[in-house]
Structure formats: structure tokens, C-alpha cells
Amino acid sequence: MIVRCGRCRTEVEVPGPGRYPCPACGALMEVRPRGADPGLVAPPPPPPAPAPSPRVECPECGLRFIVGAVESAPCPNCGASVPVPDEGTW
Ligand SMILES: [Zn+2]
Ligand SMILES: [Zn+2]
């Protein structure tokens, strides 16, 4: 691979990543491997979003409340048994 000296702009053939002194001016050239530029590192992926909690509406009093993964839940307001729809319908 060919790198260019940062001081005198001489192009130098080097076998690969590493540190090499410029044959023209003696300046140390640092050759980084491809893709290792710290300015091009992708940011870490965001943490996965928490699963939304099922929310049901009581048919008796209209209260909306969050339930767990159950088939039916008692309404905390009036005590009526409220069916929980399948995932994806709410
Ligand atoms: Zn040089
Ligand atoms: Zn209710």
C-alpha cells in the first residue's frame, strides 16, 4: 500500500499498517489499518425498547388500566372481569 508523508508529501510504499520513518525527511508515518479510523466508528446501537404493556378498557366503568400477560384481569375500579385482547390488537 502507498501512504503519503504528512510532512513532505512523499509517497512511500509500505507493506501494511504500522509506523515507518519517511525515507525523504525522516518523519514518522503512522499507517492505520482500513476501517480503524476512530472518527468513523459507528455509535453503539440504542438499547432495545421495553415491550409495551397491554392496556385494556373496562366495559363496565370505562377505566383504562395496564394489565400483564393474562387472559383477563379484574378492573381495579369496579372489580369487573375485563378480557385482555391478544397481542397486536390493542
Ligand atoms: Zn517525509
Ligand atoms: Zn371497571
PDB file of C-alpha atoms and ligand atoms in Angstrom:
ATOM      1  CA  MET A   1       0.000   0.000   0.000  1.00  0.00           C
ATOM      2  CA  ILE A   2       1.094   3.555  -0.668  1.00  0.00           C
ATOM      3  CA  VAL A   3       0.973   6.247   2.005  1.00  0.00           C
ATOM      4  CA  ARG A   4       1.861   9.894   1.800  1.00  0.00           C
ATOM      5  CA  CYS A   5       4.195  11.526   4.277  1.00  0.00           C
ATOM      6  CA  GLY A   6       2.369  14.173   6.277  1.00  0.00           C
ATOM      7  CA  ARG A   7       5.400  16.448   6.348  1.00  0.00           C
ATOM      8  CA  CYS A   8       6.976  16.356   2.909  1.00  0.00           C
ATOM      9  CA  ARG A   9       4.190  14.690   0.911  1.00  0.00           C
ATOM     10  CA  THR A  10       6.481  11.961  -0.382  1.00  0.00           C
ATOM     11  CA  GLU A  11       4.599   8.829  -1.364  1.00  0.00           C
ATOM     12  CA  VAL A  12       6.079   5.728   0.222  1.00  0.00           C
ATOM     13  CA  GLU A  13       5.283   2.082  -0.421  1.00  0.00           C
ATOM     14  CA  VAL A  14       4.748   0.218   2.872  1.00  0.00           C
ATOM     15  CA  PRO A  15       3.854  -3.446   3.456  1.00  0.00           C
ATOM     16  CA  GLY A  16       0.891  -2.655   5.727  1.00  0.00           C
ATOM     17  CA  PRO A  17      -0.281  -0.863   8.854  1.00  0.00           C
ATOM     18  CA  GLY A  18       2.420   0.242  11.236  1.00  0.00           C
ATOM     19  CA  ARG A  19       4.886   3.043  11.894  1.00  0.00           C
ATOM     20  CA  TYR A  20       7.503   3.853   9.309  1.00  0.00           C
ATOM     21  CA  PRO A  21      10.068   6.651   9.069  1.00  0.00           C
ATOM     22  CA  CYS A  22       9.794   8.710   5.919  1.00  0.00           C
ATOM     23  CA  PRO A  23      12.796   7.915   3.676  1.00  0.00           C
ATOM     24  CA  ALA A  24      12.851  11.518   2.441  1.00  0.00           C
ATOM     25  CA  CYS A  25      12.529  13.576   5.636  1.00  0.00           C
ATOM     26  CA  GLY A  26      12.646  11.035   8.448  1.00  0.00           C
ATOM     27  CA  ALA A  27       9.222  11.926   9.863  1.00  0.00           C
ATOM     28  CA  LEU A  28       7.420   9.025  11.483  1.00  0.00           C
ATOM     29  CA  MET A  29       4.361   7.991   9.494  1.00  0.00           C
ATOM     30  CA  GLU A  30       1.594   6.075  11.225  1.00  0.00           C
ATOM     31  CA  VAL A  31      -0.297   3.803   8.856  1.00  0.00           C
ATOM     32  CA  ARG A  32      -3.652   2.709  10.261  1.00  0.00           C
ATOM     33  CA  PRO A  33      -5.442  -0.405   9.088  1.00  0.00           C
ATOM     34  CA  ARG A  34      -8.522   0.133   6.949  1.00  0.00           C
ATOM     35  CA  GLY A  35     -11.717   0.848   8.852  1.00  0.00           C
ATOM     36  CA  ALA A  36      -9.897   1.591  12.104  1.00  0.00           C
ATOM     37  CA  ASP A  37     -10.254   5.343  11.860  1.00  0.00           C
ATOM     38  CA  PRO A  38     -11.696   6.399  15.244  1.00  0.00           C
ATOM     39  CA  GLY A  39     -13.621   9.179  13.504  1.00  0.00           C
ATOM     40  CA  LEU A  40     -15.616   6.652  11.530  1.00  0.00           C
ATOM     41  CA  VAL A  41     -16.637   4.367  14.376  1.00  0.00           C
ATOM     42  CA  ALA A  42     -20.382   3.908  14.372  1.00  0.00           C
ATOM     43  CA  PRO A  43     -22.167   4.864  17.591  1.00  0.00           C
ATOM     44  CA  PRO A  44     -23.378   1.969  19.704  1.00  0.00           C
ATOM     45  CA  PRO A  45     -26.907   0.833  18.911  1.00  0.00           C
ATOM     46  CA  PRO A  46     -29.615   2.181  21.206  1.00  0.00           C
ATOM     47  CA  PRO A  47     -30.871  -0.168  23.899  1.00  0.00           C
ATOM     48  CA  PRO A  48     -33.920  -2.192  22.892  1.00  0.00           C
ATOM     49  CA  ALA A  49     -37.188  -0.501  23.706  1.00  0.00           C
ATOM     50  CA  PRO A  50     -39.165  -2.125  26.508  1.00  0.00           C
ATOM     51  CA  ALA A  51     -42.182  -4.110  25.396  1.00  0.00           C
ATOM     52  CA  PRO A  52     -45.349  -2.059  25.711  1.00  0.00           C
ATOM     53  CA  SER A  53     -47.702  -3.132  28.436  1.00  0.00           C
ATOM     54  CA  PRO A  54     -51.144  -4.298  27.371  1.00  0.00           C
ATOM     55  CA  ARG A  55     -53.777  -1.704  28.185  1.00  0.00           C
ATOM     56  CA  VAL A  56     -57.444  -2.589  28.435  1.00  0.00           C
ATOM     57  CA  GLU A  57     -60.607  -0.588  28.944  1.00  0.00           C
ATOM     58  CA  CYS A  58     -63.170  -1.785  31.424  1.00  0.00           C
ATOM     59  CA  PRO A  59     -66.542  -2.310  29.669  1.00  0.00           C
ATOM     60  CA  GLU A  60     -68.375  -1.595  32.931  1.00  0.00           C
ATOM     61  CA  CYS A  61     -66.868   1.715  34.061  1.00  0.00           C
ATOM     62  CA  GLY A  62     -64.622   2.707  31.170  1.00  0.00           C
ATOM     63  CA  LEU A  63     -61.453   2.748  33.259  1.00  0.00           C
ATOM     64  CA  ARG A  64     -58.298   2.101  31.248  1.00  0.00           C
ATOM     65  CA  PHE A  65     -55.576   0.214  33.049  1.00  0.00           C
ATOM     66  CA  ILE A  66     -52.441  -1.731  32.261  1.00  0.00           C
ATOM     67  CA  VAL A  67     -52.526  -5.492  32.623  1.00  0.00           C
ATOM     68  CA  GLY A  68     -49.936  -8.203  32.361  1.00  0.00           C
ATOM     69  CA  ALA A  69     -49.785 -11.201  30.062  1.00  0.00           C
ATOM     70  CA  VAL A  70     -53.046 -12.673  31.276  1.00  0.00           C
ATOM     71  CA  GLU A  71     -56.318 -13.649  29.567  1.00  0.00           C
ATOM     72  CA  SER A  72     -58.478 -11.475  31.807  1.00  0.00           C
ATOM     73  CA  ALA A  73     -57.925  -9.029  34.621  1.00  0.00           C
ATOM     74  CA  PRO A  74     -60.190  -7.623  37.328  1.00  0.00           C
ATOM     75  CA  CYS A  75     -60.937  -3.922  36.985  1.00  0.00           C
ATOM     76  CA  PRO A  76     -59.254  -2.045  39.862  1.00  0.00           C
ATOM     77  CA  ASN A  77     -62.172   0.418  39.932  1.00  0.00           C
ATOM     78  CA  CYS A  78     -65.317  -1.724  39.809  1.00  0.00           C
ATOM     79  CA  GLY A  79     -63.958  -5.251  40.029  1.00  0.00           C
ATOM     80  CA  ALA A  80     -65.460  -6.417  36.740  1.00  0.00           C
ATOM     81  CA  SER A  81     -63.527  -9.106  34.893  1.00  0.00           C
ATOM     82  CA  VAL A  82     -62.042  -7.429  31.822  1.00  0.00           C
ATOM     83  CA  PRO A  83     -60.873  -9.663  28.957  1.00  0.00           C
ATOM     84  CA  VAL A  84     -57.393  -8.896  27.656  1.00  0.00           C
ATOM     85  CA  PRO A  85     -57.157  -8.938  23.848  1.00  0.00           C
ATOM     86  CA  ASP A  86     -54.402 -10.831  22.115  1.00  0.00           C
ATOM     87  CA  GLU A  87     -51.145  -9.053  21.491  1.00  0.00           C
ATOM     88  CA  GLY A  88     -51.319  -6.784  18.489  1.00  0.00           C
ATOM     89  CA  THR A  89     -54.999  -5.895  18.719  1.00  0.00           C
ATOM     90  CA  TRP A  90     -54.594  -3.157  21.307  1.00  0.00           C
TER      91      TRP A  90
HETATM   92 ZN    ZN B   1       8.597  12.969   4.610  1.00  0.00          ZN
HETATM   93 ZN    ZN B   2     -64.457  -1.111  35.836  1.00  0.00          ZN
END
